[in-house]
Amino acid sequence: MSSTWGDAFRIHTFGESHGGGVGVVIDGCPPRLPLGVEDIQRDLDRRRPGQSRLVTQRDEADQVEILSGVFDGHTLGTSIALLVRNKDARPSAYDHMKDVYRPSHADYTTEAKYGIRNWQGGGRASARETIGRVAAGAVARKLLRQVAGIDIVGWVASVHKINAHVDPSTITVDQVETDPTRCPDPEVAAMITEAIEQARRDGDSLGGVVECVARNVPAGLGEPVFDKLDAELAKAMISLPAAKGFEIGSGFAATAMTGTEHNDPFVPGADGKPTTTSNHSGGVQGGISNGEPVVIRVAFKPTATISSTQRTVDRSGQPTSLEARGRHDPCVLPRAVPMVEAMTALVLADHWLRQRRVDVLPPLPRS
């Protein structure tokens, strides 16, 4: 099972939702980066369960331990191992689902692939696996901020049929964190809260969209063919649990526009480099960043595990019904925000380091 991501900045996540712990090993982080537990814990606290009444009430503090790769408050350039121990695992809550496949979950497909599965929770398909991604993303975020001043902010743009309108150029993390929904529009956040609570009361779940912006991304990141920056971002986001769709810039709305409407005109920038008067490209053109903000959207489906009665089959192929018990998010969106930010940071850190291989010789003089 592949659990490795990246080229120059590589991560390998490990652990199951009801095992001893989960974590990540990071390879390729440059030495001498100031790094402490507090840099990582901040984002893990935003991802953890039990942080509000809108999410799963599993009681996990998700305290990170740095096992290697950091000395005297700085990275060594060697492998960084980060571990979060599971404290509130309750595998017995899944006894009734041991021989039953949850609809739209990974139970059947995992068993079809490997001939065995960990039925205690979601195993590797659980959102608990993303602890390693968020921890590694916090390291990547610190690196990007220090070397390039890159700022990454995500927020909940919609839940079910409720939509917010947020300006990617001005939104801040503090604004996003003012409400448990992580929707920075107060009126819309109140509607989202009521919708999520109603879904929980109904034994149901809701999906939605997380939007994310990366500002101060330099021009030149990404590759022109298979490793396009937007393609790498798409793969990263769709690898998240419950993610079902990806857009960058104008996304699917571009299909209803003409070329003259969609093209981003270049004008001279204040720093002597070109800038654009619009950003339908979402900061990426030809697979390479153009210096404008990178703006993406990720669609998440409704949580698959719900308490309402559902039709399904058991391992012998016989029809049955299932009423799932346990602690599950009625909507993954609030906790998905730091996950999307983390994967954005990991992609950008990887390509920023990969660009260092290109920028070996000085630029050619302009004729």
Tab-separated table of N, CA, C and O in Angstrom, residues 238-339:
chain	number	residue	atom	x	y	z
A	238	ILE	N	-7.470	15.148	-4.093
A	238	ILE	CA	-8.345	14.000	-4.285
A	238	ILE	C	-7.877	12.815	-3.446
A	238	ILE	O	-8.642	11.889	-3.169
A	239	SER	N	-6.629	12.833	-2.975
A	239	SER	CA	-6.158	11.762	-2.094
A	239	SER	C	-6.691	11.907	-0.679
A	239	SER	O	-6.551	10.987	0.136
A	240	LEU	N	-7.310	13.043	-0.341
A	240	LEU	CA	-7.874	13.234	0.992
A	240	LEU	C	-9.151	12.409	1.156
A	240	LEU	O	-9.922	12.257	0.201
A	241	PRO	N	-9.411	11.887	2.348
A	241	PRO	CA	-10.653	11.147	2.567
A	241	PRO	C	-11.879	11.999	2.255
A	241	PRO	O	-11.924	13.179	2.609
A	242	ALA	N	-12.834	11.421	1.562
A	242	ALA	CA	-14.122	12.038	1.219
A	242	ALA	C	-14.033	13.089	0.123
A	242	ALA	O	-15.050	13.653	-0.271
A	243	ALA	N	-12.845	13.385	-0.414
A	243	ALA	CA	-12.721	14.365	-1.499
A	243	ALA	C	-13.201	13.750	-2.805
A	243	ALA	O	-12.825	12.635	-3.162
A	244	LYS	N	-14.048	14.484	-3.537
A	244	LYS	CA	-14.630	13.970	-4.771
A	244	LYS	C	-14.462	14.902	-5.966
A	244	LYS	O	-14.816	14.539	-7.086
A	245	GLY	N	-13.958	16.112	-5.758
A	245	GLY	CA	-13.831	17.036	-6.875
A	245	GLY	C	-12.788	18.097	-6.601
A	245	GLY	O	-12.496	18.425	-5.449
A	246	PHE	N	-12.209	18.645	-7.684
A	246	PHE	CA	-11.140	19.651	-7.569
A	246	PHE	C	-11.317	20.691	-8.665
A	246	PHE	O	-11.617	20.356	-9.812
A	247	GLU	N	-11.122	21.950	-8.298
A	247	GLU	CA	-11.113	23.046	-9.269
A	247	GLU	C	-9.962	23.984	-8.932
A	247	GLU	O	-9.593	24.139	-7.760
A	248	ILE	N	-9.413	24.615	-9.956
A	248	ILE	CA	-8.421	25.664	-9.748
A	248	ILE	C	-8.833	26.868	-10.588
A	248	ILE	O	-9.293	26.719	-11.731
A	249	GLY	N	-8.706	28.059	-10.010
A	249	GLY	CA	-9.120	29.255	-10.718
A	249	GLY	C	-10.599	29.239	-11.038
A	249	GLY	O	-11.435	28.968	-10.183
A	250	SER	N	-10.932	29.492	-12.287
A	250	SER	CA	-12.344	29.504	-12.700
A	250	SER	C	-12.955	28.114	-12.732
A	250	SER	O	-14.176	27.970	-12.727
A	251	GLY	N	-12.113	27.065	-12.791
A	251	GLY	CA	-12.610	25.697	-12.763
A	251	GLY	C	-13.629	25.418	-13.851
A	251	GLY	O	-13.483	25.834	-15.004
A	252	PHE	N	-14.713	24.732	-13.474
A	252	PHE	CA	-15.731	24.356	-14.451
A	252	PHE	C	-16.481	25.572	-15.002
A	252	PHE	O	-17.082	25.500	-16.072
A	253	ALA	N	-16.458	26.681	-14.288
A	253	ALA	CA	-17.135	27.880	-14.786
A	253	ALA	C	-16.501	28.379	-16.080
A	253	ALA	O	-17.147	29.103	-16.856
A	254	ALA	N	-15.242	27.993	-16.338
A	254	ALA	CA	-14.571	28.420	-17.566
A	254	ALA	C	-15.269	27.909	-18.815
A	254	ALA	O	-15.163	28.510	-19.890
A	255	THR	N	-16.016	26.803	-18.673
A	255	THR	CA	-16.693	26.231	-19.846
A	255	THR	C	-17.810	27.132	-20.354
A	255	THR	O	-18.244	27.003	-21.505
A	256	ALA	N	-18.276	28.052	-19.524
A	256	ALA	CA	-19.342	28.975	-19.930
A	256	ALA	C	-18.798	30.342	-20.323
A	256	ALA	O	-19.566	31.286	-20.514
A	257	MET	N	-17.469	30.463	-20.448
A	257	MET	CA	-16.837	31.729	-20.791
A	257	MET	C	-16.205	31.645	-22.172
A	257	MET	O	-15.906	30.552	-22.672
A	258	THR	N	-15.996	32.791	-22.798
A	258	THR	CA	-15.244	32.855	-24.054
A	258	THR	C	-13.771	33.073	-23.733
A	258	THR	O	-13.399	33.391	-22.594
A	259	GLY	N	-12.930	32.940	-24.734
A	259	GLY	CA	-11.506	33.175	-24.532
A	259	GLY	C	-11.205	34.592	-24.091
A	259	GLY	O	-10.351	34.812	-23.219
A	260	THR	N	-11.897	35.567	-24.676
A	260	THR	CA	-11.652	36.952	-24.287
A	260	THR	C	-12.097	37.214	-22.849
A	260	THR	O	-11.532	38.057	-22.161
A	261	GLU	N	-13.105	36.485	-22.391
A	261	GLU	CA	-13.550	36.639	-21.010
A	261	GLU	C	-12.611	35.936	-20.034
A	261	GLU	O	-12.354	36.422	-18.936
A	262	HIS	N	-12.079	34.795	-20.469
A	262	HIS	CA	-11.311	33.959	-19.535
A	262	HIS	C	-9.841	34.326	-19.463
A	262	HIS	O	-9.205	34.159	-18.417
A	263	ASN	N	-9.260	34.811	-20.552
A	263	ASN	CA	-7.830	35.113	-20.539
A	263	ASN	C	-7.498	36.173	-19.490
A	263	ASN	O	-8.252	37.117	-19.281
A	264	ASP	N	-6.340	36.013	-18.851
A	264	ASP	CA	-5.867	36.949	-17.828
A	264	ASP	C	-4.846	37.900	-18.449
A	264	ASP	O	-3.684	37.521	-18.658
A	265	PRO	N	-5.234	39.145	-18.767
A	265	PRO	CA	-4.312	40.079	-19.424
A	265	PRO	C	-3.093	40.405	-18.544
A	265	PRO	O	-3.227	40.612	-17.335
A	266	PHE	N	-1.926	40.433	-19.162
A	266	PHE	CA	-0.694	40.816	-18.460
A	266	PHE	C	-0.528	42.334	-18.482
A	266	PHE	O	-0.805	42.996	-19.486
A	267	VAL	N	-0.065	42.870	-17.351
A	267	VAL	CA	0.313	44.280	-17.250
A	267	VAL	C	1.606	44.347	-16.453
A	267	VAL	O	1.958	43.408	-15.731
A	268	PRO	N	2.373	45.448	-16.580
A	268	PRO	CA	3.618	45.560	-15.806
A	268	PRO	C	3.320	45.575	-14.308
A	268	PRO	O	2.404	46.253	-13.837
A	269	GLY	N	4.118	44.830	-13.552
A	269	GLY	CA	3.962	44.787	-12.106
A	269	GLY	C	4.876	45.784	-11.420
A	269	GLY	O	5.826	46.303	-12.018
A	270	ALA	N	4.587	46.049	-10.152
A	270	ALA	CA	5.374	47.027	-9.395
A	270	ALA	C	6.819	46.604	-9.226
A	270	ALA	O	7.718	47.442	-9.106
A	271	ASP	N	7.080	45.279	-9.228
A	271	ASP	CA	8.439	44.779	-9.040
A	271	ASP	C	9.170	44.556	-10.361
A	271	ASP	O	10.245	43.960	-10.389
A	272	GLY	N	8.576	45.018	-11.458
A	272	GLY	CA	9.191	44.840	-12.771
A	272	GLY	C	8.807	43.548	-13.457
A	272	GLY	O	9.130	43.353	-14.632
A	273	LYS	N	8.109	42.651	-12.735
A	273	LYS	CA	7.653	41.401	-13.329
A	273	LYS	C	6.198	41.547	-13.769
A	273	LYS	O	5.454	42.343	-13.199
A	274	PRO	N	5.772	40.771	-14.763
A	274	PRO	CA	4.376	40.873	-15.208
A	274	PRO	C	3.408	40.469	-14.106
A	274	PRO	O	3.712	39.614	-13.271
A	275	THR	N	2.255	41.087	-14.094
A	275	THR	CA	1.148	40.672	-13.251
A	275	THR	C	-0.091	40.617	-14.124
A	275	THR	O	-0.047	41.018	-15.292
A	276	THR	N	-1.191	40.103	-13.608
A	276	THR	CA	-2.396	39.969	-14.416
A	276	THR	C	-3.536	40.773	-13.796
A	276	THR	O	-3.584	40.968	-12.577
A	277	THR	N	-4.442	41.219	-14.647
A	277	THR	CA	-5.569	42.024	-14.169
A	277	THR	C	-6.717	41.171	-13.651
A	277	THR	O	-7.626	41.674	-13.013
A	278	SER	N	-6.687	39.872	-13.954
A	278	SER	CA	-7.666	38.919	-13.424
A	278	SER	C	-6.912	37.629	-13.092
A	278	SER	O	-5.724	37.507	-13.391
A	279	ASN	N	-7.606	36.678	-12.468
A	279	ASN	CA	-6.919	35.445	-12.077
A	279	ASN	C	-7.794	34.229	-12.340
A	279	ASN	O	-7.968	33.368	-11.475
A	280	HIS	N	-8.356	34.166	-13.560
A	280	HIS	CA	-9.141	32.991	-13.922
A	280	HIS	C	-8.278	31.729	-13.955
A	280	HIS	O	-8.793	30.623	-13.783
A	281	SER	N	-6.972	31.896	-14.160
A	281	SER	CA	-6.059	30.749	-14.209
A	281	SER	C	-5.787	30.169	-12.829
A	281	SER	O	-5.220	29.079	-12.717
A	282	GLY	N	-6.141	30.906	-11.788
A	282	GLY	CA	-5.884	30.420	-10.437
A	282	GLY	C	-4.412	30.355	-10.087
A	282	GLY	O	-4.002	29.559	-9.245
A	283	GLY	N	-3.605	31.203	-10.724
A	283	GLY	CA	-2.188	31.267	-10.391
A	283	GLY	C	-1.304	30.263	-11.095
A	283	GLY	O	-0.096	30.199	-10.829
A	284	VAL	N	-1.879	29.457	-11.994
A	284	VAL	CA	-1.098	28.435	-12.704
A	284	VAL	C	-1.441	28.484	-14.184
A	284	VAL	O	-2.617	28.421	-14.563
A	285	GLN	N	-0.422	28.590	-15.026
A	285	GLN	CA	-0.604	28.583	-16.478
A	285	GLN	C	0.410	27.639	-17.096
A	285	GLN	O	1.606	27.720	-16.796
A	286	GLY	N	-0.061	26.723	-17.930
A	286	GLY	CA	0.837	25.741	-18.530
A	286	GLY	C	1.476	24.825	-17.511
A	286	GLY	O	2.561	24.287	-17.745
A	287	GLY	N	0.814	24.654	-16.371
A	287	GLY	CA	1.343	23.780	-15.326
A	287	GLY	C	2.368	24.427	-14.428
A	287	GLY	O	2.918	23.763	-13.546
A	288	ILE	N	2.630	25.726	-14.627
A	288	ILE	CA	3.677	26.439	-13.890
A	288	ILE	C	3.067	27.682	-13.246
A	288	ILE	O	2.271	28.390	-13.875
A	289	SER	N	3.436	27.961	-12.004
A	289	SER	CA	2.898	29.129	-11.318
A	289	SER	C	3.324	30.400	-12.039
A	289	SER	O	4.440	30.501	-12.555
A	290	ASN	N	2.409	31.398	-12.043
A	290	ASN	CA	2.708	32.649	-12.752
A	290	ASN	C	2.902	33.835	-11.810
A	290	ASN	O	3.006	34.973	-12.254
A	291	GLY	N	2.943	33.572	-10.505
A	291	GLY	CA	3.178	34.636	-9.546
A	291	GLY	C	1.921	35.201	-8.922
A	291	GLY	O	2.000	35.994	-7.978
A	292	GLU	N	0.758	34.827	-9.457
A	292	GLU	CA	-0.505	35.263	-8.875
A	292	GLU	C	-0.938	34.282	-7.775
A	292	GLU	O	-0.423	33.170	-7.703
A	293	PRO	N	-1.887	34.670	-6.924
A	293	PRO	CA	-2.347	33.731	-5.893
A	293	PRO	C	-2.869	32.434	-6.498
A	293	PRO	O	-3.572	32.448	-7.512
A	294	VAL	N	-2.506	31.322	-5.883
A	294	VAL	CA	-3.012	30.012	-6.296
A	294	VAL	C	-4.309	29.769	-5.540
A	294	VAL	O	-4.313	29.693	-4.300
A	295	VAL	N	-5.417	29.669	-6.283
A	295	VAL	CA	-6.742	29.540	-5.669
A	295	VAL	C	-7.369	28.226	-6.110
A	295	VAL	O	-7.537	27.980	-7.312
A	296	ILE	N	-7.701	27.370	-5.137
A	296	ILE	CA	-8.271	26.060	-5.444
A	296	ILE	C	-9.542	25.840	-4.637
A	296	ILE	O	-9.790	26.511	-3.634
A	297	ARG	N	-10.357	24.878	-5.085
A	297	ARG	CA	-11.548	24.450	-4.371
A	297	ARG	C	-11.604	22.929	-4.383
A	297	ARG	O	-11.317	22.305	-5.412
A	298	VAL	N	-11.978	22.356	-3.247
A	298	VAL	CA	-12.048	20.902	-3.110
A	298	VAL	C	-13.441	20.524	-2.615
A	298	VAL	O	-13.908	21.048	-1.593
A	299	ALA	N	-14.105	19.634	-3.352
A	299	ALA	CA	-15.451	19.187	-2.992
A	299	ALA	C	-15.366	17.919	-2.147
A	299	ALA	O	-14.662	16.961	-2.515
A	300	PHE	N	-16.072	17.916	-1.015
A	300	PHE	CA	-16.114	16.759	-0.122
A	300	PHE	C	-17.534	16.201	-0.076
A	300	PHE	O	-18.507	16.948	0.073
A	301	LYS	N	-17.643	14.894	-0.190
A	301	LYS	CA	-18.953	14.248	-0.160
A	301	LYS	C	-19.497	14.214	1.273
A	301	LYS	O	-18.752	14.422	2.239
A	302	PRO	N	-20.796	13.926	1.449
A	302	PRO	CA	-21.321	13.696	2.789
A	302	PRO	C	-20.624	12.496	3.432
A	302	PRO	O	-20.269	11.529	2.740
A	303	THR	N	-20.413	12.553	4.730
A	303	THR	CA	-19.761	11.458	5.451
A	303	THR	C	-20.494	10.143	5.177
A	303	THR	O	-21.721	10.075	5.268
A	304	ALA	N	-19.740	9.095	4.854
A	304	ALA	CA	-20.367	7.825	4.469
A	304	ALA	C	-21.010	7.105	5.652
A	304	ALA	O	-22.063	6.472	5.501
A	305	THR	N	-20.405	7.175	6.832
A	305	THR	CA	-20.924	6.461	7.996
A	305	THR	C	-21.970	7.307	8.696
A	305	THR	O	-21.658	8.349	9.272
A	306	ILE	N	-23.223	6.873	8.629
A	306	ILE	CA	-24.335	7.599	9.237
A	306	ILE	C	-25.157	6.629	10.092
A	306	ILE	O	-25.079	5.407	9.925
A	307	SER	N	-25.960	7.178	10.987
A	307	SER	CA	-26.721	6.339	11.912
A	307	SER	C	-28.085	5.927	11.376
A	307	SER	O	-28.770	5.107	11.988
A	308	SER	N	-28.511	6.487	10.262
A	308	SER	CA	-29.780	6.072	9.665
A	308	SER	C	-29.664	4.660	9.093
A	308	SER	O	-28.562	4.204	8.723
A	309	THR	N	-30.793	3.971	9.002
A	309	THR	CA	-30.807	2.620	8.449
A	309	THR	C	-30.497	2.656	6.954
A	309	THR	O	-31.094	3.427	6.199
A	310	GLN	N	-29.544	1.805	6.529
A	310	GLN	CA	-29.155	1.729	5.128
A	310	GLN	C	-29.148	0.275	4.665
A	310	GLN	O	-28.841	-0.636	5.450
A	311	ARG	N	-29.465	0.074	3.401
A	311	ARG	CA	-29.382	-1.264	2.834
A	311	ARG	C	-27.945	-1.571	2.452
A	311	ARG	O	-27.229	-0.720	1.931
A	312	THR	N	-27.520	-2.805	2.670
A	312	THR	CA	-26.173	-3.210	2.291
A	312	THR	C	-26.129	-4.741	2.209
A	312	THR	O	-27.177	-5.403	2.206
A	313	VAL	N	-24.930	-5.291	2.117
A	313	VAL	CA	-24.748	-6.747	2.139
A	313	VAL	C	-23.657	-7.081	3.140
A	313	VAL	O	-22.827	-6.231	3.494
A	314	ASP	N	-23.631	-8.339	3.578
A	314	ASP	CA	-22.568	-8.782	4.476
A	314	ASP	C	-21.465	-9.453	3.662
A	314	ASP	O	-21.537	-9.525	2.426
A	315	ARG	N	-20.469	-9.973	4.348
A	315	ARG	CA	-19.298	-10.542	3.662
A	315	ARG	C	-19.643	-11.791	2.861
A	315	ARG	O	-18.891	-12.174	1.953
A	316	SER	N	-20.755	-12.428	3.182
A	316	SER	CA	-21.177	-13.608	2.424
A	316	SER	C	-22.061	-13.246	1.245
A	316	SER	O	-22.524	-14.119	0.504
A	317	GLY	N	-22.298	-11.937	1.077
A	317	GLY	CA	-23.095	-11.472	-0.052
A	317	GLY	C	-24.578	-11.442	0.194
A	317	GLY	O	-25.357	-11.194	-0.742
A	318	GLN	N	-24.994	-11.638	1.432
A	318	GLN	CA	-26.417	-11.646	1.756
A	318	GLN	C	-26.902	-10.244	2.094
A	318	GLN	O	-26.208	-9.479	2.768
A	319	PRO	N	-28.105	-9.888	1.639
A	319	PRO	CA	-28.637	-8.556	1.937
A	319	PRO	C	-28.905	-8.390	3.429
A	319	PRO	O	-29.331	-9.330	4.106
A	320	THR	N	-28.667	-7.198	3.913
A	320	THR	CA	-28.914	-6.876	5.313
A	320	THR	C	-29.091	-5.366	5.431
A	320	THR	O	-29.090	-4.656	4.420
A	321	SER	N	-29.277	-4.902	6.634
A	321	SER	CA	-29.378	-3.467	6.871
A	321	SER	C	-28.380	-3.078	7.945
A	321	SER	O	-27.907	-3.913	8.724
A	322	LEU	N	-28.064	-1.789	7.984
A	322	LEU	CA	-27.032	-1.311	8.909
A	322	LEU	C	-27.442	0.021	9.499
A	322	LEU	O	-27.864	0.932	8.774
A	323	GLU	N	-27.332	0.123	10.802
A	323	GLU	CA	-27.438	1.399	11.507
A	323	GLU	C	-26.112	1.593	12.229
A	323	GLU	O	-25.858	0.966	13.260
A	324	ALA	N	-25.252	2.413	11.662
A	324	ALA	CA	-23.898	2.564	12.194
A	324	ALA	C	-23.919	3.253	13.548
A	324	ALA	O	-24.632	4.233	13.753
A	325	ARG	N	-23.129	2.728	14.476
A	325	ARG	CA	-22.916	3.372	15.760
A	325	ARG	C	-21.475	3.847	15.835
A	325	ARG	O	-20.635	3.500	15.014
A	326	GLY	N	-21.187	4.634	16.850
A	326	GLY	CA	-19.838	5.169	16.981
A	326	GLY	C	-19.842	6.684	16.900
A	326	GLY	O	-20.890	7.325	16.913
A	327	ARG	N	-18.645	7.255	16.780
A	327	ARG	CA	-18.500	8.716	16.794
A	327	ARG	C	-18.000	9.175	15.428
A	327	ARG	O	-16.864	8.896	15.055
A	328	HIS	N	-18.866	9.857	14.705
A	328	HIS	CA	-18.538	10.236	13.330
A	328	HIS	C	-18.939	11.679	13.066
A	328	HIS	O	-19.884	12.202	13.650
A	329	ASP	N	-18.228	12.320	12.151
A	329	ASP	CA	-18.545	13.688	11.772
A	329	ASP	C	-19.825	13.717	10.938
A	329	ASP	O	-19.908	13.002	9.924
A	330	PRO	N	-20.811	14.540	11.306
A	330	PRO	CA	-21.964	14.706	10.423
A	330	PRO	C	-21.615	15.522	9.184
A	330	PRO	O	-22.339	15.529	8.198
A	331	CYS	N	-20.470	16.213	9.233
A	331	CYS	CA	-19.971	16.997	8.099
A	331	CYS	C	-18.458	17.141	8.276
A	331	CYS	O	-17.991	17.598	9.321
A	332	VAL	N	-17.694	16.746	7.265
A	332	VAL	CA	-16.237	16.767	7.398
A	332	VAL	C	-15.637	18.152	7.148
A	332	VAL	O	-14.451	18.376	7.409
A	333	LEU	N	-16.433	19.075	6.645
A	333	LEU	CA	-15.880	20.338	6.143
A	333	LEU	C	-15.065	21.128	7.169
A	333	LEU	O	-13.964	21.585	6.852
A	334	PRO	N	-15.554	21.362	8.410
A	334	PRO	CA	-14.757	22.166	9.340
A	334	PRO	C	-13.365	21.596	9.600
A	334	PRO	O	-12.387	22.349	9.693
A	335	ARG	N	-13.262	20.274	9.701
A	335	ARG	CA	-11.958	19.653	9.966
A	335	ARG	C	-11.139	19.458	8.688
A	335	ARG	O	-9.933	19.203	8.747
A	336	ALA	N	-11.787	19.574	7.528
A	336	ALA	CA	-11.075	19.401	6.261
A	336	ALA	C	-10.232	20.610	5.903
A	336	ALA	O	-9.290	20.506	5.105
A	337	VAL	N	-10.541	21.779	6.474
A	337	VAL	CA	-9.797	22.998	6.126
A	337	VAL	C	-8.301	22.839	6.375
A	337	VAL	O	-7.486	23.085	5.468
A	338	PRO	N	-7.845	22.445	7.580
A	338	PRO	CA	-6.398	22.273	7.772
A	338	PRO	C	-5.797	21.154	6.930
A	338	PRO	O	-4.605	21.183	6.612
A	339	MET	N	-6.621	20.180	6.536
A	339	MET	CA	-6.121	19.118	5.660
A	339	MET	C	-5.803	19.670	4.273
A	339	MET	O	-4.764	19.345	3.676
